[in-house]
Amino acid sequence: MAELQMLLEEEIPAGRRALLDSYTNLERVAEYCESNYVQSADKHRALEETKSYTTQSLASVAYLINTLANNVLQMLDIQASQLRRMESSVNHISQFFYHGF
């Protein structure tokens, strides 16, 4: 139960915030790369720098998405397990009432 609470209250919201921050950072990187390319005398070097930033940024976003997805899957597994236990309890109670006290 503590693990589910930690996922719901801490891990998943933190993952969402990290993705939102990443979105803002990606916009800044894109603006920098565009400005750098326009102002650069060496377009080839500016393009290579843009490729490098793009690769790093996409790897970072992929990592954040993977982490968040794993946390969501873990949350769903815990909830599914809780539902199975509840179903079992309901079945036991219903058998008790069906067969009499």
PDB file of C-alpha atoms in Angstrom:
ATOM      1  CA  MET A   1       0.000   0.000   0.000  1.00  0.00           C
ATOM      2  CA  ALA A   2       2.861   2.387   0.821  1.00  0.00           C
ATOM      3  CA  GLU A   3       4.410   1.645  -2.575  1.00  0.00           C
ATOM      4  CA  LEU A   4       1.183   2.563  -4.367  1.00  0.00           C
ATOM      5  CA  GLN A   5       0.857   5.739  -2.331  1.00  0.00           C
ATOM      6  CA  MET A   6       4.459   6.701  -3.135  1.00  0.00           C
ATOM      7  CA  LEU A   7       3.826   6.138  -6.851  1.00  0.00           C
ATOM      8  CA  LEU A   8       0.583   8.120  -6.838  1.00  0.00           C
ATOM      9  CA  GLU A   9       1.764  10.992  -4.673  1.00  0.00           C
ATOM     10  CA  GLU A  10       5.437  11.296  -5.575  1.00  0.00           C
ATOM     11  CA  GLU A  11       6.898   9.276  -8.438  1.00  0.00           C
ATOM     12  CA  ILE A  12       4.236   9.741 -11.117  1.00  0.00           C
ATOM     13  CA  PRO A  13       3.648  13.473 -10.465  1.00  0.00           C
ATOM     14  CA  ALA A  14       7.435  14.018 -10.416  1.00  0.00           C
ATOM     15  CA  GLY A  15       7.715  12.207 -13.749  1.00  0.00           C
ATOM     16  CA  ARG A  16       4.995  14.380 -15.250  1.00  0.00           C
ATOM     17  CA  ARG A  17       6.718  17.533 -13.979  1.00  0.00           C
ATOM     18  CA  ALA A  18      10.024  16.352 -15.429  1.00  0.00           C
ATOM     19  CA  LEU A  19       8.380  15.860 -18.824  1.00  0.00           C
ATOM     20  CA  LEU A  20       6.826  19.325 -18.676  1.00  0.00           C
ATOM     21  CA  ASP A  21      10.203  20.820 -17.736  1.00  0.00           C
ATOM     22  CA  SER A  22      11.761  18.881 -20.584  1.00  0.00           C
ATOM     23  CA  TYR A  23       9.219  20.392 -22.990  1.00  0.00           C
ATOM     24  CA  THR A  24      10.249  23.883 -21.885  1.00  0.00           C
ATOM     25  CA  ASN A  25      13.920  22.990 -22.205  1.00  0.00           C
ATOM     26  CA  LEU A  26      13.373  21.567 -25.686  1.00  0.00           C
ATOM     27  CA  GLU A  27      11.795  24.838 -26.773  1.00  0.00           C
ATOM     28  CA  ARG A  28      14.832  26.735 -25.473  1.00  0.00           C
ATOM     29  CA  VAL A  29      17.229  24.373 -27.237  1.00  0.00           C
ATOM     30  CA  ALA A  30      15.279  24.749 -30.484  1.00  0.00           C
ATOM     31  CA  GLU A  31      15.385  28.541 -30.221  1.00  0.00           C
ATOM     32  CA  TYR A  32      19.107  28.473 -29.487  1.00  0.00           C
ATOM     33  CA  CYS A  33      19.841  26.110 -32.373  1.00  0.00           C
ATOM     34  CA  GLU A  34      17.815  28.187 -34.822  1.00  0.00           C
ATOM     35  CA  SER A  35      19.478  31.409 -33.705  1.00  0.00           C
ATOM     36  CA  ASN A  36      22.911  29.804 -33.723  1.00  0.00           C
ATOM     37  CA  TYR A  37      22.413  28.453 -37.245  1.00  0.00           C
ATOM     38  CA  VAL A  38      21.170  31.782 -38.610  1.00  0.00           C
ATOM     39  CA  GLN A  39      24.033  33.747 -37.033  1.00  0.00           C
ATOM     40  CA  SER A  40      26.799  31.226 -37.641  1.00  0.00           C
ATOM     41  CA  ALA A  41      29.286  31.718 -40.431  1.00  0.00           C
ATOM     42  CA  ASP A  42      30.057  27.991 -40.348  1.00  0.00           C
ATOM     43  CA  LYS A  43      26.674  26.431 -41.167  1.00  0.00           C
ATOM     44  CA  HIS A  44      28.054  22.899 -41.189  1.00  0.00           C
ATOM     45  CA  ARG A  45      29.399  23.248 -37.635  1.00  0.00           C
ATOM     46  CA  ALA A  46      26.139  24.838 -36.483  1.00  0.00           C
ATOM     47  CA  LEU A  47      24.167  21.968 -38.036  1.00  0.00           C
ATOM     48  CA  GLU A  48      26.386  19.373 -36.337  1.00  0.00           C
ATOM     49  CA  GLU A  49      25.891  21.148 -33.014  1.00  0.00           C
ATOM     50  CA  THR A  50      22.129  21.114 -33.593  1.00  0.00           C
ATOM     51  CA  LYS A  51      22.248  17.379 -34.333  1.00  0.00           C
ATOM     52  CA  SER A  52      24.164  16.789 -31.107  1.00  0.00           C
ATOM     53  CA  TYR A  53      21.686  18.796 -29.020  1.00  0.00           C
ATOM     54  CA  THR A  54      18.785  17.038 -30.721  1.00  0.00           C
ATOM     55  CA  THR A  55      20.211  13.598 -29.993  1.00  0.00           C
ATOM     56  CA  GLN A  56      20.861  14.439 -26.334  1.00  0.00           C
ATOM     57  CA  SER A  57      17.426  16.015 -25.912  1.00  0.00           C
ATOM     58  CA  LEU A  58      15.578  13.108 -27.489  1.00  0.00           C
ATOM     59  CA  ALA A  59      17.521  10.597 -25.389  1.00  0.00           C
ATOM     60  CA  SER A  60      16.595  12.544 -22.266  1.00  0.00           C
ATOM     61  CA  VAL A  61      12.905  12.655 -23.216  1.00  0.00           C
ATOM     62  CA  ALA A  62      12.922   8.938 -24.055  1.00  0.00           C
ATOM     63  CA  TYR A  63      14.418   8.185 -20.629  1.00  0.00           C
ATOM     64  CA  LEU A  64      11.783  10.317 -18.869  1.00  0.00           C
ATOM     65  CA  ILE A  65       8.947   8.670 -20.807  1.00  0.00           C
ATOM     66  CA  ASN A  66      10.334   5.207 -20.048  1.00  0.00           C
ATOM     67  CA  THR A  67      10.618   5.988 -16.331  1.00  0.00           C
ATOM     68  CA  LEU A  68       7.099   7.417 -16.171  1.00  0.00           C
ATOM     69  CA  ALA A  69       5.658   4.498 -18.163  1.00  0.00           C
ATOM     70  CA  ASN A  70       7.339   1.989 -15.843  1.00  0.00           C
ATOM     71  CA  ASN A  71       5.914   3.784 -12.812  1.00  0.00           C
ATOM     72  CA  VAL A  72       2.415   3.784 -14.332  1.00  0.00           C
ATOM     73  CA  LEU A  73       2.696   0.068 -15.158  1.00  0.00           C
ATOM     74  CA  GLN A  74       3.871  -0.666 -11.623  1.00  0.00           C
ATOM     75  CA  MET A  75       0.898   1.298 -10.259  1.00  0.00           C
ATOM     76  CA  LEU A  76      -1.498  -0.662 -12.477  1.00  0.00           C
ATOM     77  CA  ASP A  77       0.050  -3.976 -11.373  1.00  0.00           C
ATOM     78  CA  ILE A  78      -0.410  -3.043  -7.718  1.00  0.00           C
ATOM     79  CA  GLN A  79      -4.003  -1.971  -8.315  1.00  0.00           C
ATOM     80  CA  ALA A  80      -4.766  -5.156 -10.258  1.00  0.00           C
ATOM     81  CA  SER A  81      -3.380  -7.201  -7.374  1.00  0.00           C
ATOM     82  CA  GLN A  82      -5.545  -5.275  -4.919  1.00  0.00           C
ATOM     83  CA  LEU A  83      -8.615  -5.913  -7.097  1.00  0.00           C
ATOM     84  CA  ARG A  84      -7.858  -9.644  -7.213  1.00  0.00           C
ATOM     85  CA  ARG A  85      -7.657  -9.744  -3.408  1.00  0.00           C
ATOM     86  CA  MET A  86     -10.929  -7.813  -3.109  1.00  0.00           C
ATOM     87  CA  GLU A  87     -12.603 -10.154  -5.596  1.00  0.00           C
ATOM     88  CA  SER A  88     -11.426 -13.142  -3.588  1.00  0.00           C
ATOM     89  CA  SER A  89     -12.794 -11.600  -0.385  1.00  0.00           C
ATOM     90  CA  VAL A  90     -16.156 -10.895  -2.023  1.00  0.00           C
ATOM     91  CA  ASN A  91     -16.299 -14.484  -3.286  1.00  0.00           C
ATOM     92  CA  HIS A  92     -15.614 -15.812   0.213  1.00  0.00           C
ATOM     93  CA  ILE A  93     -18.298 -13.582   1.700  1.00  0.00           C
ATOM     94  CA  SER A  94     -20.819 -14.551  -0.946  1.00  0.00           C
ATOM     95  CA  GLN A  95     -20.083 -18.265  -0.363  1.00  0.00           C
ATOM     96  CA  PHE A  96     -20.564 -17.739   3.349  1.00  0.00           C
ATOM     97  CA  PHE A  97     -23.986 -16.165   2.807  1.00  0.00           C
ATOM     98  CA  TYR A  98     -24.963 -18.633   0.092  1.00  0.00           C
ATOM     99  CA  HIS A  99     -24.219 -21.676   2.257  1.00  0.00           C
ATOM    100  CA  GLY A 100     -25.742 -20.081   5.316  1.00  0.00           C
ATOM    101  CA  PHE A 101     -24.283 -18.963   8.584  1.00  0.00           C
TER     102      PHE A 101
END
